[in-house]
């Protein structure tokens, strides 16, 4: 299933797992529930980064803000 959240199209394989495929790149951003927090997982060409958030909305807002800043810079 695909859901529009914060103006971004997220693939939703389950209610606790969201995947954003970055356009024109093999990279992806994932937000998922890890039992006691929500994790943002970024695979940037094999360079993996993670960050914990208290809720899903904060993680997705950070991703949306990054996309907005990138659009403004272009």
Tab-separated table of C-alpha atoms in Angstrom, residues 3-73:
chain	number	residue	atom	x	y	z
A	3	UNK	CA	0.295	6.454	1.697
A	4	UNK	CA	0.865	10.186	1.278
A	5	UNK	CA	2.373	11.490	4.519
A	6	UNK	CA	3.939	14.948	4.790
A	7	UNK	CA	3.589	15.247	0.962
A	8	UNK	CA	5.772	12.164	0.397
A	9	UNK	CA	4.633	8.803	-1.026
A	10	UNK	CA	5.564	6.078	1.463
A	11	UNK	CA	5.310	2.344	0.778
A	12	UNK	CA	3.618	0.732	3.796
A	13	UNK	CA	4.267	-3.030	4.058
A	14	UNK	CA	2.795	-3.025	7.610
A	15	UNK	CA	1.336	-0.454	10.051
A	16	UNK	CA	4.707	-0.202	11.795
A	17	UNK	CA	6.994	-0.054	8.735
A	18	UNK	CA	7.229	2.764	6.170
A	19	UNK	CA	9.647	2.910	3.219
A	20	UNK	CA	10.466	5.948	1.108
A	21	UNK	CA	12.342	5.167	-2.105
A	22	UNK	CA	14.410	8.190	-3.084
A	23	UNK	CA	13.806	9.365	-6.651
A	24	UNK	CA	16.539	8.676	-9.211
A	25	UNK	CA	18.641	6.841	-6.607
A	26	UNK	CA	18.933	3.365	-5.148
A	27	UNK	CA	18.848	4.873	-1.633
A	28	UNK	CA	15.889	4.468	0.699
A	29	UNK	CA	14.624	5.830	4.000
A	30	UNK	CA	12.742	3.550	6.351
A	31	UNK	CA	10.788	4.417	9.485
A	32	UNK	CA	9.735	1.504	11.667
A	33	UNK	CA	8.679	0.678	15.204
A	34	UNK	CA	11.414	-1.085	17.163
A	35	UNK	CA	9.462	-1.995	20.303
A	36	UNK	CA	10.207	1.040	22.441
A	37	UNK	CA	10.860	3.749	19.817
A	38	UNK	CA	10.557	4.555	16.128
A	39	UNK	CA	13.768	4.248	14.122
A	40	UNK	CA	14.711	6.191	11.031
A	41	UNK	CA	16.991	4.050	8.900
A	42	UNK	CA	18.849	5.566	5.935
A	43	UNK	CA	20.710	3.423	3.428
A	44	UNK	CA	22.818	5.836	1.421
A	45	UNK	CA	24.695	3.649	-1.052
A	46	UNK	CA	25.642	1.124	1.622
A	47	UNK	CA	26.447	3.800	4.240
A	48	UNK	CA	23.843	3.062	6.928
A	49	UNK	CA	22.585	5.659	9.429
A	50	UNK	CA	19.935	5.276	12.140
A	51	UNK	CA	18.256	7.621	14.578
A	52	UNK	CA	15.618	6.951	17.274
A	53	UNK	CA	12.444	9.016	17.728
A	54	UNK	CA	9.712	8.882	20.384
A	55	UNK	CA	7.005	8.697	17.688
A	56	UNK	CA	6.490	8.134	13.975
A	57	UNK	CA	5.362	11.685	13.232
A	58	UNK	CA	8.636	13.228	14.432
A	59	UNK	CA	10.687	10.859	12.271
A	60	UNK	CA	8.596	11.552	9.171
A	61	UNK	CA	8.631	15.306	9.806
A	62	UNK	CA	12.437	15.253	9.789
A	63	UNK	CA	12.448	13.434	6.437
A	64	UNK	CA	9.886	15.863	4.968
A	65	UNK	CA	11.936	18.845	6.211
A	66	UNK	CA	15.045	17.451	4.512
A	67	UNK	CA	13.132	17.081	1.227
A	68	UNK	CA	11.718	20.604	1.551
A	69	UNK	CA	15.181	22.101	2.153
A	70	UNK	CA	16.547	20.218	-0.865
A	71	UNK	CA	13.727	21.535	-3.110
A	72	UNK	CA	14.259	25.114	-1.941
A	73	UNK	CA	18.020	24.866	-2.587
